[in-house]
Amino acid sequence: MPEVVVDGVHKSFGVVEVLKGITMSVERGEVTALIGRSGSGKSTLLRCMNGLESIQKGAITIAGHAVTADKAKLRRLRTDVGIVFQSYNLFPHLSVADNITLAPRIVKKMGRGEARTVAEEVLALVGLSDKFGAYPDQLSGGQQQRVAIARSLAMRPKVMLFDEVTSALDPELTGEVLAVMERLARDGMTMLLVTHEMGFARRVASTTVFMHRGRIHESGPSRDLFDAPRTPEMAQFIRSDIK
Amino acid sequence: MTYAFQFGVLNQYRDQLLAGLWLTVEISAVSIVAGTAFGIVLASLRSMAGRGTRIAVDTYVELIRNTPFLVQLFLIYFGLPAAGLRVGAVTAALIGMTVNLAAYSTEIVRSGIEAVHRSQIEAGEALGLTQVQVYRHVVLLPAIQKVYPALCSQFVLMMLASSICSAISTGELTAAAAFVQSQSYRSFEVYLAATALYLALALGLRGMLALLGLWLFGRRAARRALVPVVEASA
Amino acid sequence: MIFHTFGWPQFWFLVQSMQWTVILTALALGGGGIVGFGVALARVSRIGWLRLAAGTYIQLIQGIPVLMILFLSFYGLALMGFQLLPIVAAGISMAVYGSGYLAEIWRGCIQSVPKPQWEGSESLAMTRLQQYRHVILPQALRIALPPTVGFAVQVVKNTSIASLIGFVELARAGQLVNNATFQPFRVFLVVAALYFVICYPLSQLSRWLEGRLHAGSRR
Ligand SMILES: Nc1ncnc2c1ncn2[C@@H]1O[C@H](COP(=O)(O)OP(=O)(O)OP(=O)(O)O)[C@@H](O)[C@H]1O
Ligand SMILES: [Mg+2]
């Protein structure tokens, strides 16, 4: 069974239907890119996948957990599914180390020593071993985003969700974050990423899903999709992005 | 006309002054601890419970913040007995200071809670924290840390305002000074000495609060607590 | 004055005494404002010892009870040969108290004017005085209004302390009425309500100004 299964998902905000029947899946160890115009529902879909938004119809199973309204079950799901946001959302009052060890300690009841070891390990993975004791406001945007990724990784997730994690960054800082994600992909992490970095999607994601007005308009192997889009909307989207 | 200062006179009243000083320390300490605890609870209730609770808490805060501490003390010390509830001067002072400080700390902590961004809460939820854990680690702790300097200023103001309790014959430092001046007729010396003691208390309290902040939140938060905050007021 | 029960005449007496509360507040804000403004400027001066002196003054005033300022000026100065009327003693001490806090509030406002404003006006060859007059103070004033109004609420409430040297303002009037009627609960509730009538609108005004300031700066 695939690691992520989305089956006929509908989601509305009030009377506005934002997701109009989404069905897709991601195999274990695969990377899938989610692209589409602003407002097409990419973030909403991602947020539904770990229960930050509730859905009206359909079902989502992720890392072996069904997305439900049950709070305890949802928490178990969230320990297995990491999510990284565009705006980092680090806890400003905590040091880098404490940001990373907070959830392992209070959710997974890890001891201080063990949590510290994990923190050192994930920080090394994102190349920030020297920032262990720093505070978020002492870091660049790219560094903060890498800490946010490390914070998620410290929970040992089976699936990672990324929502435009480089959109808020200056171009010269984008590379360092993408490099971390590429490394994760190579290590076999199951990943679903919303991105505007078309080159990155084409290179790193095996599958790309193009969303348009709350529906999956086109999807398939990334190379095929980017090199020979089948729908005019996708073709136009790629064209306008290059400009 | 020149005035001959005679601070030597104060020596024979040292015990009275020290007893007053000690009572000031005691009622300030108790009301700071209790008032802050109430403030945190009320601010939390306000942010979690329903509309009715919020209106009740807000009403309490506004009523206290918009009436003088002195009149609040009169209501407690003279009003409660008239309503059948006898309270001593020290008890009345403790009630008055706690009720007063609780309102201010509710307001301060509330502002801290409201400054916590929704995305912070989501980040906590996404990491699998329970609602209680999110509230404690992602909302309340950073909120309190953020407003800690404002709370500290409020504590100092409350300690200074405890002098007003002398008006209901609580035997704290100001009342002790008033007693000594009535005996010795050296008003200026007595009140100068009392003023110096208050100043020392205020500086000492600030220093202690800075150390407490250091212990609670680390170096970054504590440094800010040493500087008085503009908005704070009693 | 002999009262028997708390009725309209007593209520009217309380309402009339409010004028002294208002006058004391005006003295505190007026006198305290003038001194406080000077201290605030000194606090951000380029002259080191002036900054230090102003800082010490602020710390001193903010480190002692208002009541001590009042007692020192009333009893203390009387012994030194200056016999002060309660209104003068109360007015002076309220002004001293106000100056210490207003100076600190306004220092914060002056310093919150962004640094480029200083640099920009300096590069236009303005003198320090011109910089204040034309660039810094107009901007600082906008920022200063909400906390100043907020502080006025504190002053109104703290004028009640003047009752402790026998000055008949609202709180003292309440005591007098209570002494005659022995209805403390009712009397002091009314007194509290009258303070609330002055303070609450000011608090709301301060909050509204604050909101408007932030709404304005966001654009
Ligand atoms: N909390 C909300 N309440 C109401 N409407 C919402 C909410 N969140 C999103 N929407 C609406 O849902 C639609 C899809 O939003 P979503 O954020 O998923 O788009 P997106 O594809 O991620 O766009 P972008 O590329 O700009 O991030 C938009 O029309 C948006 O206005
Ligand atoms: Mg989005």
XYZ file of C-alpha atoms and ligand atoms in Angstrom:
728
model
C 0.000 0.000 0.000
C 1.294 3.486 -0.833
C 2.532 5.688 2.033
C 0.073 8.465 1.141
C -3.422 7.755 -0.195
C -5.846 10.580 -0.929
C -9.261 9.374 -2.021
C -11.986 11.656 -3.370
C -11.282 14.551 -0.997
C -13.611 17.543 -0.937
C -12.907 20.604 1.168
C -14.850 23.862 1.476
C -14.302 27.073 3.382
C -17.875 28.102 4.032
C -19.607 28.030 0.673
C -16.390 28.119 -1.333
C -15.282 24.658 -2.428
C -11.500 24.704 -2.585
C -10.793 20.993 -3.173
C -13.199 19.353 -5.567
C -12.491 15.642 -5.384
C -8.766 14.966 -5.140
C -7.465 11.426 -5.608
C -3.758 10.661 -5.611
C -1.110 8.544 -3.914
C 2.592 8.578 -3.109
C 4.633 5.363 -2.864
C 7.071 4.806 -0.020
C 10.402 6.483 -0.714
C 8.986 8.462 -3.606
C 9.029 12.233 -4.053
C 5.963 13.931 -5.517
C 5.798 17.591 -6.475
C 2.565 19.545 -6.247
C 2.411 22.521 -8.591
C -0.246 24.941 -9.759
C -1.333 28.537 -9.772
C -1.815 30.575 -6.638
C -5.141 29.705 -5.043
C -5.456 26.341 -6.793
C -5.611 24.575 -3.400
C -2.101 23.143 -2.964
C -1.555 24.376 0.592
C -5.057 23.382 1.580
C -4.489 19.827 0.343
C -1.234 19.586 2.260
C -2.809 20.938 5.439
C -5.666 18.441 5.134
C -3.109 15.644 5.049
C -2.055 16.174 8.641
C -5.401 17.333 9.934
C -4.695 21.068 10.214
C -7.815 21.440 8.065
C -10.810 19.116 8.246
C -12.314 17.619 5.093
C -15.970 17.306 4.210
C -15.815 14.246 1.998
C -13.348 11.520 1.056
C -10.541 9.876 2.990
C -6.815 10.341 3.536
C -4.425 7.693 4.802
C -0.850 8.705 5.486
C 2.016 6.700 6.995
C -0.506 4.046 7.977
C -2.816 6.485 9.808
C -6.252 7.589 8.678
C -6.858 11.333 8.986
C -9.706 11.653 11.481
C -11.229 14.193 13.838
C -10.115 12.053 16.786
C -7.491 14.174 18.541
C -5.454 11.297 19.991
C -5.270 9.491 16.654
C -4.404 12.716 14.901
C -1.492 13.239 17.279
C -0.161 9.788 16.520
C -0.405 10.588 12.828
C 1.457 13.841 13.340
C 4.370 12.167 15.048
C 4.844 10.187 11.832
C 4.229 13.038 9.395
C 6.423 16.132 9.355
C 5.318 19.407 7.797
C 7.423 22.459 7.005
C 5.805 25.798 6.240
C 6.754 28.698 4.024
C 7.103 30.948 7.070
C 9.380 28.587 9.104
C 7.272 29.066 12.280
C 10.148 28.406 14.639
C 9.348 29.096 18.278
C 11.026 32.468 18.840
C 11.485 32.039 22.598
C 13.434 28.795 22.254
C 16.995 28.188 21.124
C 17.614 26.092 18.034
C 18.323 23.085 20.248
C 15.151 23.574 22.287
C 13.062 24.101 19.158
C 14.238 20.724 17.936
C 14.045 18.785 21.207
C 10.705 20.145 22.472
C 8.431 17.690 20.636
C 10.684 14.625 21.058
C 10.794 15.303 24.780
C 7.152 16.097 25.516
C 5.453 14.047 22.809
C 7.763 11.079 22.547
C 8.895 11.343 26.185
C 12.514 11.132 25.157
C 15.146 11.795 27.828
C 17.191 14.993 27.634
C 20.375 13.220 26.675
C 18.786 11.199 23.914
C 16.898 14.244 22.580
C 20.149 16.146 22.482
C 21.817 13.424 20.486
C 18.943 13.450 18.016
C 19.141 17.243 17.748
C 22.865 17.104 17.005
C 22.258 14.468 14.403
C 19.498 16.305 12.500
C 21.338 19.619 12.739
C 24.369 17.967 11.163
C 22.087 16.654 8.443
C 20.967 20.190 7.535
C 24.514 21.512 7.937
C 23.940 23.715 10.984
C 25.841 21.957 13.757
C 27.368 25.272 14.818
C 23.952 26.867 15.484
C 22.975 24.538 18.316
C 22.623 27.269 20.936
C 21.549 30.124 18.652
C 18.111 31.746 18.695
C 15.856 31.985 15.612
C 16.293 35.742 15.278
C 20.045 35.281 15.010
C 19.701 33.133 11.891
C 19.197 33.958 8.223
C 15.955 32.903 6.563
C 17.618 29.955 4.899
C 19.131 28.823 8.176
C 15.788 29.179 9.964
C 14.113 27.078 7.316
C 16.780 24.394 7.630
C 16.226 24.361 11.414
C 12.495 23.977 10.761
C 13.250 20.955 8.600
C 15.547 19.573 11.297
C 12.802 20.107 13.880
C 10.458 17.944 11.827
C 13.109 15.323 11.173
C 13.807 14.959 14.882
C 10.415 13.253 15.219
C 11.665 10.549 12.825
C 8.759 11.046 10.423
C 7.866 8.496 7.768
C 6.506 11.192 5.454
C 7.551 14.813 5.015
C 5.282 17.530 3.645
C 6.823 20.772 2.377
C 4.740 23.854 1.558
C 6.698 26.299 -0.604
C 9.563 26.208 1.845
C 11.785 28.415 -0.308
C 9.226 31.023 -1.400
C 10.063 33.464 1.362
C 13.810 33.219 0.750
C 16.185 35.305 -1.311
C 17.397 33.406 -4.385
C 20.892 32.947 -2.961
C 19.457 31.243 0.150
C 17.108 28.968 -1.792
C 19.896 26.637 -2.853
C 20.969 25.632 0.638
C 17.432 24.588 1.559
C 16.833 22.720 -1.693
C 20.122 20.885 -1.161
C 18.866 19.609 2.194
C 15.622 18.421 0.617
C 17.451 16.731 -2.220
C 19.601 14.883 0.262
C 16.508 13.708 2.155
C 15.034 12.469 -1.102
C 18.195 10.518 -1.873
C 18.108 8.961 1.609
C 14.696 7.531 0.750
C 12.287 9.849 2.581
C 8.712 9.827 1.287
C 8.061 13.446 0.376
C 5.257 15.575 -0.943
C 6.269 19.075 -1.829
C 4.445 22.148 -3.004
C 6.930 24.201 -4.962
C 7.426 26.930 -7.513
C 10.934 25.671 -8.277
C 10.159 23.910 -11.542
C 13.738 22.830 -12.182
C 13.924 21.269 -8.747
C 10.587 19.495 -9.186
C 11.626 18.089 -12.519
C 14.968 16.846 -11.218
C 14.086 15.554 -7.748
C 10.410 14.535 -7.911
C 9.626 11.303 -9.678
C 6.001 12.347 -10.049
C 4.480 15.784 -10.513
C 0.859 16.693 -9.884
C -0.545 19.812 -11.519
C -3.500 21.300 -9.656
C -5.949 23.661 -11.266
C -9.024 25.183 -9.627
C -9.272 22.591 -6.870
C -8.802 19.575 -9.122
C -5.881 17.499 -10.331
C -5.633 18.639 -13.883
C -2.686 16.565 -14.973
C -0.189 14.249 -13.324
C 2.497 11.769 -14.226
C 6.274 11.244 -14.308
C 7.884 14.660 -13.845
C 10.015 14.614 -16.957
C 7.111 13.713 -19.225
C 4.919 16.348 -17.657
C 7.415 19.172 -17.953
C 8.796 18.212 -21.330
C 5.462 17.412 -22.979
C 2.479 18.837 -21.090
C -0.772 17.356 -22.275
C -3.123 20.163 -21.275
C -2.961 23.785 -22.434
C -3.296 24.994 -18.802
C -0.169 23.087 -17.740
C 1.707 24.251 -20.796
C 0.776 27.835 -20.082
C 1.648 27.462 -16.399
C 5.155 26.252 -17.242
C 5.614 28.968 -19.827
C 4.541 31.756 -17.504
C 6.787 30.383 -14.802
C 9.881 30.525 -16.932
C 9.286 34.169 -17.701
C 16.241 79.718 57.461
C 18.532 76.752 57.594
C 17.393 73.419 58.858
C 19.513 71.145 60.994
C 19.059 67.552 59.950
C 19.004 65.128 62.834
C 19.060 61.632 61.465
C 20.454 60.389 64.768
C 16.967 60.559 66.255
C 15.854 57.794 63.927
C 18.164 55.341 65.622
C 15.915 54.951 68.621
C 12.989 54.044 66.340
C 14.949 51.570 64.294
C 12.899 48.575 65.409
C 9.590 50.171 64.402
C 10.933 51.139 60.993
C 12.408 47.698 60.388
C 9.140 46.027 61.406
C 7.311 48.245 58.911
C 9.861 47.489 56.245
C 9.438 43.786 56.846
C 5.644 43.977 56.575
C 6.025 45.859 53.282
C 8.237 43.061 52.008
C 5.761 40.418 53.183
C 2.563 41.885 51.769
C 4.344 42.752 48.516
C 5.759 39.252 48.110
C 2.481 37.507 48.851
C 0.399 39.740 46.612
C 2.924 39.542 43.757
C 2.889 35.752 43.813
C -0.884 35.466 44.269
C -1.743 38.306 41.884
C 0.438 36.882 39.128
C -1.012 33.401 39.595
C -4.554 34.780 39.368
C -3.562 36.886 36.388
C -2.215 33.888 34.478
C -5.294 31.822 35.298
C -7.715 34.595 34.345
C -5.887 35.421 31.114
C -5.873 31.718 30.206
C -9.561 31.307 31.043
C -10.307 34.374 29.000
C -8.536 33.019 25.941
C -9.998 29.507 26.171
C -13.447 29.705 27.753
C -16.528 31.153 26.114
C -17.922 34.610 25.613
C -19.486 34.872 29.064
C -16.188 34.203 30.816
C -14.379 36.646 28.591
C -16.838 39.424 29.354
C -16.670 38.681 33.079
C -12.854 38.774 33.118
C -12.715 41.937 31.004
C -15.215 43.675 33.263
C -13.169 42.820 36.341
C -9.983 44.071 34.695
C -11.538 47.347 33.556
C -13.229 48.020 36.906
C -9.972 47.607 38.792
C -7.804 49.440 36.303
C -10.064 52.463 36.194
C -10.509 53.088 39.919
C -7.899 54.169 42.486
C -6.178 51.602 44.651
C -6.969 53.756 47.692
C -10.707 53.572 47.049
C -10.443 49.819 46.479
C -8.793 49.543 49.890
C -11.542 51.652 51.499
C -14.193 49.414 49.987
C -12.493 46.320 51.355
C -11.514 47.665 54.760
C -14.581 49.774 55.567
C -17.103 48.347 53.115
C -16.766 44.616 53.729
C -17.346 44.904 57.529
C -20.439 46.979 56.839
C -21.581 44.115 54.638
C -20.959 41.727 57.519
C -17.433 40.551 56.671
C -14.811 41.596 59.193
C -11.284 41.959 57.833
C -8.138 43.125 59.590
C -5.887 45.833 58.141
C -3.224 43.406 56.931
C -5.788 41.057 55.415
C -7.506 43.970 53.714
C -4.157 45.112 52.314
C -3.393 41.615 51.044
C -6.813 41.288 49.415
C -6.611 44.755 47.898
C -3.109 44.325 46.503
C -3.815 40.869 45.129
C -7.084 41.920 43.505
C -5.393 44.982 42.028
C -2.297 43.226 40.745
C -4.333 40.307 39.394
C -6.222 42.719 37.128
C -3.046 44.298 35.775
C -1.260 40.999 35.259
C -4.330 39.560 33.540
C -4.187 42.448 31.102
C -0.423 42.100 30.576
C -0.499 38.324 30.074
C -3.513 38.692 27.764
C -1.551 41.022 25.513
C 1.260 38.461 25.419
C -1.107 35.633 24.542
C -2.680 37.645 21.752
C 0.743 38.354 20.297
C 1.314 34.647 19.700
C 0.650 34.025 16.047
C -1.792 31.367 14.852
C 0.968 29.765 12.750
C 2.928 29.067 15.939
C 0.015 27.065 17.285
C -0.228 25.129 14.024
C 3.488 24.364 14.112
C 2.997 22.923 17.589
C -0.019 20.878 16.491
C 1.850 19.603 13.460
C 4.554 18.254 15.784
C 1.936 16.162 17.582
C 1.663 18.246 20.780
C -1.619 17.938 22.701
C -3.810 21.017 23.110
C -2.606 21.444 26.672
C 1.018 21.089 25.579
C 0.539 23.601 22.781
C -1.042 26.037 25.208
C 1.712 25.609 27.744
C 4.821 25.511 25.537
C 3.823 27.466 22.455
C 1.339 30.029 23.810
C 1.649 30.660 27.534
C 5.384 30.333 28.141
C 6.460 32.565 25.246
C 3.655 34.985 26.135
C 4.851 35.287 29.721
C 8.453 35.506 28.596
C 7.542 38.269 26.198
C 5.680 40.341 28.788
C 8.030 39.525 31.665
C 9.566 43.030 31.653
C 6.099 44.611 31.815
C 5.153 42.275 34.658
C 8.333 43.212 36.529
C 7.552 46.919 36.237
C 4.061 46.225 37.518
C 5.468 44.333 40.504
C 7.667 47.285 41.419
C 4.710 49.666 41.080
C 2.636 47.407 43.330
C 5.351 47.269 45.957
C 5.544 51.080 45.922
C 1.751 51.379 46.001
C 1.685 49.237 49.144
C 2.541 52.484 50.951
C -1.076 53.505 50.347
C -2.134 50.687 52.685
C -1.013 52.946 55.536
C -4.292 54.799 54.930
C -6.191 51.820 56.356
C -3.702 51.490 59.238
C -1.766 48.536 57.852
C 1.466 48.822 59.818
C 3.826 48.720 56.870
C 6.781 51.007 56.216
C 4.817 54.212 55.555
C 2.596 53.680 58.581
C 5.691 52.994 60.681
C 7.267 56.199 59.381
C 4.088 58.139 60.182
C 4.150 56.742 63.693
C 7.789 57.673 64.190
C 7.224 61.191 62.895
C 4.283 61.648 65.270
C 6.583 60.675 68.147
C 9.730 62.485 67.097
C 8.452 65.426 65.060
C 11.349 64.875 62.667
C 9.105 64.429 59.621
C 11.637 65.245 56.971
C 14.265 62.887 58.292
C 11.756 60.107 58.847
C 10.228 60.347 55.408
C 13.617 60.720 53.747
C 14.726 57.550 55.484
C 11.529 55.766 54.436
C 12.010 57.022 50.872
C 15.542 55.675 50.833
C 14.277 52.327 52.090
C 11.635 52.190 49.344
C 14.243 53.052 46.758
C 16.450 50.262 48.061
C 13.473 47.879 47.984
C 12.634 48.873 44.410
C 16.202 48.377 43.233
C 16.485 45.127 45.171
C 13.214 43.845 43.720
C 14.339 44.691 40.193
C 17.596 42.886 40.737
C 15.844 39.820 42.110
C 13.363 39.775 39.261
C 16.225 39.987 36.790
C 17.861 36.988 38.444
C 14.556 35.138 38.425
C 14.184 35.921 34.730
C 17.699 34.653 34.128
C 16.827 31.419 35.863
C 13.450 31.056 34.131
C 14.136 32.212 30.602
C 17.879 32.564 30.181
C 20.104 35.511 29.473
C 18.145 37.084 26.621
C 14.889 37.691 28.470
C 16.554 38.738 31.704
C 18.510 41.531 30.089
C 15.289 43.155 28.944
C 13.727 42.897 32.413
C 16.310 45.243 33.925
C 14.969 48.144 31.883
C 11.668 49.629 33.083
C 8.851 49.349 30.564
C 6.934 52.361 29.347
C 3.377 51.014 29.262
C 3.370 49.681 32.805
C 1.314 51.600 35.333
C -0.453 51.189 38.652
C -21.195 68.863 57.881
C -23.549 66.434 59.536
C -25.149 63.873 57.259
C -27.445 61.156 58.304
C -28.067 59.039 55.268
C -26.450 59.023 51.893
C -28.745 61.029 49.658
C -28.686 63.569 46.855
C -26.887 66.345 48.815
C -24.098 63.922 49.669
C -23.930 62.691 46.118
C -23.784 66.258 44.876
C -20.970 66.995 47.332
C -19.004 64.101 45.891
C -19.624 65.231 42.323
C -18.475 68.739 43.151
C -15.283 67.447 44.741
C -14.415 65.898 41.398
C -13.355 69.327 40.183
C -10.349 69.158 42.533
C -9.454 65.759 41.203
C -9.518 67.221 37.718
C -7.525 70.298 38.747
C -4.873 68.175 40.437
C -4.676 66.011 37.341
C -4.218 69.080 35.180
C -1.456 70.390 37.474
C 0.308 67.039 37.372
C 0.115 66.718 33.616
C 0.900 70.395 32.980
C 3.749 70.811 35.437
C 4.921 67.241 35.010
C 4.709 67.620 31.264
C 6.960 70.680 31.146
C 9.581 69.180 33.447
C 9.185 65.732 31.934
C 9.706 67.057 28.425
C 12.977 68.653 29.478
C 14.091 65.481 31.222
C 13.156 63.406 28.173
C 15.271 65.610 25.923
C 18.114 65.430 28.425
C 17.771 61.652 28.462
C 18.490 61.454 24.720
C 21.024 64.282 24.714
C 24.470 63.875 23.222
C 25.999 65.136 26.460
C 26.901 62.187 28.634
C 26.458 63.657 32.105
C 23.095 65.155 31.147
C 21.865 61.753 30.011
C 23.110 60.241 33.259
C 21.460 62.925 35.399
C 18.137 62.542 33.586
C 18.332 58.760 33.864
C 19.022 58.990 37.577
C 16.100 61.359 38.061
C 13.744 58.977 36.263
C 14.983 55.948 38.194
C 14.634 57.894 41.435
C 11.055 59.037 40.827
C 10.056 55.606 39.571
C 11.710 53.977 42.570
C 9.771 55.720 45.328
C 6.055 55.793 46.213
C 3.998 58.801 45.126
C 2.915 59.023 48.717
C 6.522 59.643 49.803
C 6.865 62.484 47.310
C 3.692 63.941 48.795
C 4.763 63.546 52.422
C 8.245 64.892 51.758
C 6.884 68.044 50.171
C 4.072 68.503 52.683
C 5.668 67.714 56.041
C 9.294 67.987 55.145
C 9.293 71.345 53.450
C 6.973 72.695 56.131
C 9.618 71.959 58.728
C 12.218 73.671 56.580
C 10.194 76.845 56.779
C 8.047 76.560 53.672
C 4.501 76.233 54.934
C 2.667 74.744 51.995
C -1.056 74.691 51.469
C -2.292 71.177 50.752
C -3.235 72.189 47.193
C 0.279 73.491 46.526
C 1.972 70.502 48.118
C -0.337 68.127 46.287
C 0.099 69.965 42.981
C 3.891 70.029 43.257
C 4.205 66.399 44.227
C 1.810 65.261 41.509
C 3.863 67.238 38.994
C 7.120 65.725 40.240
C 5.603 62.257 40.044
C 4.224 62.934 36.567
C 7.533 64.284 35.291
C 9.406 61.099 36.158
C 7.019 58.872 34.258
C 6.257 61.214 31.349
C 9.992 61.692 30.764
C 10.446 57.956 30.377
C 7.374 57.546 28.161
C 8.460 60.391 25.888
C 12.075 59.246 25.770
C 10.789 55.984 24.360
C 8.710 57.849 21.779
C 11.587 60.085 20.669
C 13.868 57.082 20.323
C 11.295 55.119 18.382
C 11.504 57.614 15.537
C 13.553 55.617 13.020
C 17.257 56.386 12.828
C 17.215 57.248 9.110
C 15.042 60.249 10.027
C 17.920 61.629 12.075
C 20.443 60.869 9.402
C 18.254 62.220 6.656
C 17.676 65.533 8.392
C 21.304 65.783 9.413
C 22.403 65.359 5.846
C 20.168 68.330 5.009
C 22.460 70.380 7.235
C 19.826 70.989 9.886
C 20.929 71.963 13.376
C 20.042 69.660 16.249
C 17.269 72.078 17.244
C 15.854 72.142 13.727
C 15.941 68.372 13.582
C 13.842 68.163 16.729
C 11.520 70.941 15.762
C 10.763 69.922 12.183
C 11.486 66.210 11.894
C 11.661 64.277 15.140
C 9.098 65.809 17.491
C 6.214 65.931 15.012
C 6.652 62.201 14.481
C 7.265 61.462 18.157
C 4.091 63.344 19.085
C 1.909 60.934 17.139
C 3.528 57.984 18.867
C 3.368 59.690 22.263
C -0.321 60.461 22.330
C -1.748 57.004 23.237
C 0.640 56.246 26.137
C 0.319 59.813 27.427
C -3.456 59.550 27.582
C -2.997 56.151 29.207
C -0.749 57.719 31.811
C -3.357 60.416 32.477
C -5.565 57.617 33.814
C -2.845 56.703 36.306
C -2.574 60.343 37.348
C -6.320 60.701 37.910
C -6.248 57.655 40.160
C -3.116 58.742 42.004
C -4.567 62.168 42.843
C -6.645 60.232 45.374
C -3.488 60.008 47.456
C -3.691 63.768 48.078
C -6.562 62.941 50.418
C -3.961 61.603 52.848
C -2.676 65.103 53.566
C -6.217 66.321 54.032
C -6.763 67.817 50.613
C -10.453 67.518 49.796
C -10.743 65.941 46.403
C -13.000 63.051 45.473
C -11.496 60.358 47.720
C -11.299 62.693 50.741
C -14.847 63.849 50.092
C -15.846 60.197 50.162
C -14.196 59.770 53.544
C -15.991 62.839 54.877
C -19.341 61.613 53.655
C -18.629 58.193 55.103
C -17.707 59.660 58.476
C -21.056 61.348 58.593
C -23.243 58.588 57.155
C -21.486 55.379 58.223
C -22.485 53.801 54.955
C -19.008 52.941 53.704
C -20.036 50.354 51.162
C -22.477 52.627 49.400
C -20.321 55.747 49.672
C -17.114 54.213 48.372
C -18.908 52.382 45.597
C -20.223 55.740 44.422
C -16.750 57.256 44.757
C -15.298 54.380 42.740
C -17.995 54.830 40.127
C -17.203 58.535 39.817
C -13.508 57.764 39.269
C -14.533 55.164 36.732
C -16.587 57.761 34.886
C -13.435 59.840 34.395
C -10.942 57.043 33.836
C -12.766 54.599 31.624
C -13.334 56.990 28.702
C -9.674 58.021 28.909
C -8.588 54.371 28.867
C -10.746 53.686 25.856
C -9.469 56.814 24.125
C -5.894 55.682 24.706
C -6.699 52.248 23.305
C -8.451 53.757 20.285
C -5.537 56.106 19.573
C -3.165 53.191 19.873
C -5.170 51.156 17.391
C -5.335 54.057 14.972
C -1.590 54.570 15.217
C -0.890 50.945 14.330
C -3.465 50.932 11.566
C -1.791 54.038 10.158
C 1.742 52.720 10.261
C 0.811 49.455 8.624
C -0.015 51.194 5.369
N -8.717 29.644 6.086
C -9.306 29.940 4.903
N -10.537 30.482 4.884
C -11.143 30.759 3.714
N -10.598 30.548 2.522
C -9.380 30.001 2.455
C -8.666 29.679 3.660
N -7.469 29.167 3.319
C -7.434 29.176 1.960
N -8.582 29.676 1.449
C -8.904 29.791 0.026
O -8.725 28.542 -0.575
C -8.169 28.662 -1.842
C -6.949 27.791 -1.988
O -5.953 28.275 -1.116
P -4.519 27.609 -0.973
O -3.804 28.346 0.087
O -4.694 26.150 -0.781
O -3.884 27.894 -2.395
P -2.415 27.583 -2.893
O -2.559 26.738 -4.085
O -1.583 27.075 -1.797
O -1.922 29.009 -3.353
P -0.472 29.707 -3.173
O 0.364 29.235 -4.289
O -0.776 31.168 -3.274
O 0.037 29.336 -1.829
C -7.897 30.127 -2.074
O -8.907 30.671 -2.871
C -7.937 30.716 -0.682
O -8.443 32.029 -0.744
Mg 0.001 27.924 -0.588
